[in-house]
Amino acid sequence: MDVNAAVAALAAIAGACTGVIAMLAFRWSERDQARPTRTSLHTDAVLPPGVDTVLSVLRSSAVVLDESDSVVKASSAAYALGLVRGGKLAVEPMLHMARDTRRDGEIRQVELDLPRRGTGRGEALAVSARVAPLGSRLVLLLVEDLTEARRIEAVRRDFVANVSHELKTPVGALSLLSEAVMDASDDPEAVTRFAGRMQIEATRLTNLVQELIDLSRVQNDDPLDDAEPVRVDELVAEAVDRSRHTAGTKQITMAAGGTHDLHVWGHRGQLAAALGNLVENAVNYSPAHTRVGIAARRVSAPGGDLIEIAVTDQGIGIPDKDKERIFERFYRVDPARSRATGGTGLGLAIVKHVAASHGGEVTVWSTEGQGSTFTLRLPEAGAVRDRSAGSRPRHHDSETTTEPLTAPEVLP
């Protein structure tokens, strides 16, 4: 009995020791799991509270780096710009900035030109990078894409420079001519001659100012705000009336025709100005005793029917090297001839902007010595066409072309 009691006591003691050891092991395991590991330092949990939410709504590209220069957090825009690759910051100057900021805590900012990913043309991506400390261990990098802002600024500078140059020419001429008139006060014939030249320069200045106003208006106005169904026949008639005097002086025949009763949807004033510029150019750059044709037709397109208005002349034509640039502001194929005809270099720029803002386009076909055809394509006002389909017959597309018409309405 004493032996059995001793064995039972030893078994009880051994069980108690095992339980104590198991409990200690469980507590130790819990403490070990709660202790942060090296890998856990690189997860989102290391970011200060609220930072993740703020970074997600920033318009700038954001990158957060830890003390080992590993990327803790990066926005999708940062990946799109190619700033982060393989979990590392791929732009060496930005990496040096981050290390310097981590060392001394100073905020740094720099503008850089980075190579654009996926292009072999050497195009640069202009960015502004700002680095600041985030807590005791992290560094925040914010990158702003300045490429579009720089492009707009360059366009603005070129535009101001061109406007200044174009304004100085007639203003300078008027100043000189006025001095000549004063010096020739005793010579009536000279005064008459100089006064005639002053009228020409004043007209050039007036046209330039008016086209600058027109260009500013079409850029600032939304054509959809005042959009309405516009009859193409009325636009053509207005364009012809605008150039009737010049065409009559040069004995140029203007022929209008094509499919009638067509409608486009847009701002009537802008559309009239665009088509008027095309017809005016055709008349100004055509020799005497030639012909200018204006034809309209409907063409099918995947997104809906389009209205094509083609203006064809028998003028000097446009060289191939200049076709891509004729729609630029102040660009002239022949500056001397443009000034002789009163051209400002803004007419085709206005046409292009009006076409684009109405969801259309303007194209050109031209051969030197044979003439040019400018084609304005605009979305058709479908609701108007549907309402009129049952009451008026429509011409079939095959009956019209953009060339001079078989049975045109001749407008002397």
XYZ file of C-alpha atoms in Angstrom:
412
model
C 0.000 0.000 0.000
C 2.841 2.400 0.826
C 4.416 1.684 -2.552
C 1.180 2.357 -4.423
C 0.642 5.591 -2.537
C 4.167 6.747 -3.399
C 3.656 5.996 -7.121
C 0.367 7.876 -7.131
C 1.993 10.899 -5.476
C 4.827 10.947 -8.042
C 2.326 10.730 -10.904
C 0.383 13.663 -9.493
C 3.537 15.743 -9.152
C 4.609 14.874 -12.735
C 1.175 15.870 -14.112
C 1.278 19.165 -12.261
C 4.755 19.929 -13.670
C 3.605 19.080 -17.203
C 0.628 21.425 -16.882
C 2.826 24.250 -15.629
C 5.294 23.729 -18.467
C 2.461 23.713 -21.081
C 1.004 26.896 -19.681
C 4.366 28.644 -19.759
C 4.958 27.490 -23.335
C 1.538 28.830 -24.409
C 2.185 32.209 -22.796
C 5.626 32.407 -24.400
C 4.140 31.596 -27.812
C 1.575 34.395 -27.448
C 4.274 36.924 -26.584
C 6.396 35.768 -29.511
C 3.516 36.152 -31.966
C 2.752 39.652 -30.690
C 6.362 40.804 -31.190
C 6.841 42.571 -34.637
C 9.050 40.721 -37.095
C 11.322 42.179 -39.775
C 8.912 41.315 -42.566
C 5.976 42.918 -40.812
C 7.765 46.250 -40.861
C 7.219 46.465 -44.654
C 3.456 46.141 -44.635
C 0.801 48.837 -44.556
C 0.614 48.497 -40.747
C 3.767 50.639 -40.334
C 2.099 53.706 -41.841
C 0.823 56.254 -39.309
C -2.950 56.191 -38.868
C -4.814 57.962 -41.687
C -1.807 58.311 -43.999
C -2.952 55.474 -46.261
C -6.320 57.181 -46.758
C -4.727 60.567 -47.488
C -2.330 59.102 -50.051
C -5.178 57.350 -51.870
C -6.938 60.669 -52.602
C -3.894 62.724 -53.598
C -3.663 63.760 -57.247
C 0.128 63.528 -57.094
C 2.022 60.259 -57.399
C 2.953 59.121 -53.873
C 5.715 56.776 -52.685
C 6.608 55.918 -49.053
C 10.104 54.535 -48.367
C 11.440 52.882 -45.198
C 14.942 53.078 -43.715
C 16.235 50.450 -46.168
C 14.886 52.347 -49.218
C 12.221 49.707 -49.771
C 8.812 50.867 -51.005
C 6.262 50.567 -48.206
C 3.409 52.197 -50.124
C 3.047 53.486 -53.693
C 0.043 54.853 -55.567
C -1.036 53.467 -58.918
C 0.033 56.736 -60.563
C 3.590 56.151 -59.321
C 3.672 52.786 -61.077
C 2.164 54.329 -64.222
C 4.913 56.948 -64.346
C 7.562 54.248 -63.901
C 8.776 55.576 -60.550
C 8.555 52.181 -58.804
C 9.879 48.926 -60.243
C 10.426 45.680 -58.393
C 9.567 47.180 -55.029
C 12.280 49.845 -55.367
C 12.334 53.521 -56.337
C 13.651 53.472 -59.901
C 14.643 57.156 -60.234
C 18.152 57.661 -58.873
C 17.964 61.449 -58.204
C 14.779 60.955 -56.175
C 16.407 58.124 -54.231
C 19.339 60.395 -53.296
C 16.884 63.079 -52.176
C 15.065 60.560 -49.973
C 18.315 59.451 -48.331
C 19.380 63.061 -47.661
C 15.970 63.859 -46.163
C 16.087 60.768 -43.958
C 19.508 61.850 -42.711
C 18.803 65.503 -41.844
C 14.982 65.747 -41.861
C 14.965 68.615 -44.388
C 12.184 68.912 -46.986
C 13.532 68.960 -50.548
C 12.006 69.750 -53.932
C 13.384 69.502 -57.472
C 12.126 69.477 -61.064
C 13.360 66.665 -63.300
C 13.024 65.531 -66.905
C 12.532 61.767 -66.994
C 12.579 59.491 -70.066
C 9.071 58.477 -71.057
C 8.429 54.738 -70.807
C 7.534 52.828 -73.945
C 8.731 55.422 -76.490
C 11.913 55.438 -78.490
C 11.684 59.073 -79.557
C 13.450 60.535 -76.553
C 10.385 62.356 -75.281
C 10.879 63.705 -71.762
C 8.432 63.583 -68.887
C 8.624 66.778 -66.820
C 7.948 66.190 -63.117
C 8.237 68.056 -59.832
C 9.418 65.867 -56.910
C 9.018 66.807 -53.241
C 10.470 64.710 -50.392
C 9.548 65.067 -46.710
C 10.057 62.944 -43.548
C 7.065 60.870 -42.416
C 7.513 59.908 -38.795
C 10.875 58.796 -37.449
C 11.714 56.130 -40.042
C 9.704 56.757 -43.187
C 10.125 59.207 -46.070
C 7.270 60.477 -48.260
C 7.860 61.293 -51.952
C 5.237 63.263 -53.908
C 5.670 63.609 -57.680
C 3.607 65.954 -59.855
C 3.471 65.516 -63.659
C 4.227 68.921 -65.234
C 4.406 67.781 -68.862
C 1.019 69.127 -69.949
C 1.469 72.368 -67.993
C 4.814 72.982 -69.701
C 3.301 72.278 -73.118
C 0.489 74.753 -72.491
C 2.966 77.341 -71.250
C 5.082 76.889 -74.394
C 1.988 77.317 -76.582
C 1.060 80.453 -74.654
C 4.548 81.939 -75.067
C 4.567 81.199 -78.788
C 1.096 82.665 -79.164
C 2.022 85.892 -77.354
C 5.224 86.200 -79.377
C 3.370 85.665 -82.655
C 0.608 88.107 -81.734
C 3.182 90.733 -80.791
C 4.966 90.289 -84.102
C 1.772 90.382 -86.150
C 0.517 93.510 -84.381
C 3.820 95.348 -84.685
C 3.831 95.109 -88.490
C 0.647 97.088 -89.265
C 1.118 99.413 -86.284
C 4.646 100.243 -87.412
C 3.464 100.773 -90.978
C 0.714 103.137 -89.814
C 3.234 105.138 -87.806
C 5.577 105.536 -90.774
C 2.759 106.352 -93.177
C 1.369 109.012 -90.855
C 4.789 110.673 -90.742
C 4.949 110.501 -94.536
C 1.543 112.190 -94.795
C 2.693 115.014 -92.521
C 5.871 115.522 -94.544
C 3.923 115.510 -97.823
C 1.204 117.913 -96.714
C 1.900 120.140 -99.721
C 1.643 117.240 -102.213
C -2.009 116.130 -102.619
C -1.102 113.109 -104.764
C 1.367 111.800 -102.178
C -1.134 112.344 -99.372
C -3.759 110.373 -101.320
C -1.281 107.552 -101.972
C -0.128 107.350 -98.365
C -3.689 107.557 -97.088
C -4.615 104.592 -99.273
C -1.776 102.585 -97.789
C -2.905 103.577 -94.304
C -6.377 102.251 -95.047
C -4.908 98.916 -96.144
C -2.815 98.598 -92.978
C -5.753 99.655 -90.808
C -7.895 96.961 -92.450
C -5.201 94.360 -91.766
C -5.045 95.441 -88.144
C -8.821 95.315 -87.809
C -8.985 91.822 -89.326
C -6.242 90.559 -87.042
C -7.916 91.914 -83.908
C -11.266 90.472 -84.988
C -9.826 87.023 -85.630
C -8.045 87.090 -82.274
C -11.401 87.843 -80.679
C -13.044 85.039 -82.691
C -10.338 82.546 -81.697
C -10.651 83.513 -78.034
C -14.424 83.183 -78.235
C -14.452 79.702 -79.774
C -11.886 78.524 -77.222
C -13.828 79.810 -74.234
C -17.383 79.040 -75.343
C -18.877 75.580 -75.086
C -20.744 75.039 -78.383
C -23.144 72.648 -76.681
C -24.447 75.409 -74.415
C -26.158 77.161 -77.330
C -26.411 74.168 -79.653
C -29.273 73.941 -82.104
C -30.054 72.271 -85.432
C -28.373 74.383 -88.100
C -29.291 74.186 -91.788
C -26.233 73.554 -93.932
C -27.820 75.447 -96.861
C -27.947 78.578 -94.711
C -24.311 78.186 -93.620
C -23.230 77.855 -97.260
C -25.260 80.918 -98.270
C -23.684 83.011 -95.510
C -20.179 81.872 -96.472
C -20.808 82.742 -100.123
C -22.159 86.188 -99.243
C -19.093 86.863 -97.131
C -16.752 86.392 -100.113
C -19.050 87.575 -102.909
C -17.386 90.972 -103.353
C -13.824 89.586 -103.471
C -14.896 86.827 -105.875
C -16.636 89.359 -108.122
C -13.536 91.550 -108.218
C -11.418 88.582 -109.358
C -14.204 87.214 -111.594
C -14.246 83.937 -109.692
C -17.335 81.777 -110.097
C -18.740 80.262 -106.898
C -20.889 77.134 -107.282
C -22.872 75.652 -104.382
C -24.831 72.421 -104.409
C -24.934 68.817 -103.267
C -27.530 67.260 -101.005
C -30.000 69.856 -99.759
C -31.938 70.106 -96.498
C -29.100 68.784 -94.336
C -28.721 69.779 -90.688
C -25.820 69.742 -88.241
C -25.992 70.172 -84.483
C -23.963 72.959 -82.953
C -23.335 76.656 -82.393
C -24.567 78.544 -85.429
C -22.145 81.476 -85.119
C -19.061 79.266 -84.775
C -20.068 77.018 -87.672
C -20.732 80.026 -89.909
C -17.324 81.486 -89.050
C -15.538 78.188 -89.779
C -17.151 77.622 -93.175
C -16.775 81.310 -94.034
C -13.026 81.082 -93.394
C -12.706 78.081 -95.729
C -14.588 79.815 -98.558
C -12.702 83.074 -98.030
C -9.353 81.261 -98.212
C -10.415 79.479 -101.386
C -11.294 82.787 -103.055
C -8.196 84.636 -101.817
C -5.776 81.948 -103.010
C -7.433 81.328 -106.380
C -6.345 83.047 -109.600
C -8.806 85.202 -111.496
C -11.369 83.566 -113.795
C -11.358 80.286 -111.859
C -14.028 78.431 -109.901
C -14.741 77.708 -106.232
C -17.172 74.906 -105.390
C -19.013 74.242 -102.124
C -20.714 70.836 -101.847
C -22.510 69.136 -98.961
C -23.475 65.495 -98.525
C -24.303 62.878 -95.911
C -21.881 60.016 -95.268
C -22.228 56.960 -93.054
C -19.951 56.506 -90.061
C -19.799 53.925 -87.217
C -20.904 56.441 -84.584
C -23.685 57.971 -86.671
C -24.081 59.813 -89.955
C -21.800 62.759 -90.690
C -22.292 65.817 -92.844
C -19.408 66.625 -95.172
C -19.014 70.158 -96.499
C -16.237 70.353 -99.074
C -14.749 73.599 -100.395
C -12.788 73.115 -103.617
C -10.666 75.697 -105.424
C -8.368 75.833 -108.451
C -5.697 77.794 -106.689
C -1.963 77.468 -106.123
C -2.207 74.351 -103.961
C -0.272 73.440 -100.829
C 3.144 71.709 -100.749
C 3.229 68.337 -98.996
C 5.679 69.610 -96.369
C 3.210 72.290 -95.266
C 0.002 70.255 -95.087
C 0.577 69.137 -91.490
C 1.148 72.697 -90.275
C -1.414 74.819 -92.084
C -3.848 74.542 -89.167
C -1.312 76.001 -86.715
C -1.860 79.536 -85.486
C -0.099 82.185 -87.591
C 1.441 79.579 -89.899
C 1.518 80.648 -93.534
C 2.652 78.651 -96.542
C 3.645 81.870 -98.349
C 3.897 84.779 -95.862
C 4.301 87.408 -98.592
C 1.198 86.233 -100.458
C -0.788 85.899 -97.233
C -0.093 89.504 -96.309
C -0.925 90.612 -99.838
C -4.338 88.931 -99.554
C -4.888 90.209 -96.007
C -4.435 86.813 -94.362
C -3.739 86.704 -90.627
C -2.749 83.051 -90.265
C -5.585 82.403 -87.795
C -8.439 81.393 -90.100
C -7.626 77.700 -90.392
C -6.773 77.486 -86.681
C -10.302 78.710 -85.948
C -11.752 76.138 -88.350
C -9.852 73.292 -86.695
C -10.908 74.330 -83.201
C -14.579 74.699 -84.171
C -14.590 71.292 -85.865
C -12.997 69.579 -82.866
C -15.304 71.243 -80.328
C -18.326 70.046 -82.357
C -17.087 66.452 -82.448
C -15.896 66.664 -86.047
C -12.732 67.292 -88.026
C -11.325 69.221 -90.954
C -9.048 67.626 -93.564
C -7.257 68.860 -96.654
C -6.382 67.417 -100.045
C -4.117 69.497 -102.239
C -1.728 69.324 -105.165
C 0.566 72.187 -106.099
C -0.680 73.997 -109.172
C -4.019 72.132 -109.226
C -5.878 73.449 -106.203
C -7.111 72.288 -102.827
C -10.171 70.723 -101.210
C -10.892 71.384 -97.542
C -13.516 69.049 -96.070
C -15.388 69.887 -92.881
C -17.031 66.820 -91.267
C -19.632 67.366 -88.555
C -22.162 65.101 -86.787
C -25.619 65.278 -88.325
C -28.557 66.531 -86.269
C -30.237 63.123 -86.283
C -33.445 64.174 -84.585
C -34.128 66.753 -87.277
C -33.441 64.247 -90.033
C -35.794 61.707 -88.459
C -38.595 64.248 -88.150
C -38.259 65.369 -91.745
C -37.794 61.897 -93.265
C -41.518 61.281 -93.685
C -42.389 64.648 -95.199
C -39.535 65.431 -97.609
C -37.671 63.163 -100.060
C -33.954 62.819 -99.510
C -31.208 62.613 -102.112
C -29.215 59.418 -102.246
C -25.568 59.748 -101.249
C -24.394 58.442 -104.609
C -25.813 61.524 -106.288
C -23.323 63.870 -104.614
C -19.564 64.293 -104.546
C -17.132 66.748 -103.040
C -15.971 67.785 -106.505
C -17.702 70.544 -108.529
C -21.298 69.486 -109.003
C -22.952 68.203 -112.152
C -25.843 70.608 -111.799
C -24.606 73.338 -109.440
C -26.293 76.508 -108.440
C -23.959 79.121 -109.902
C -23.551 82.165 -107.689
C -21.926 85.062 -109.581
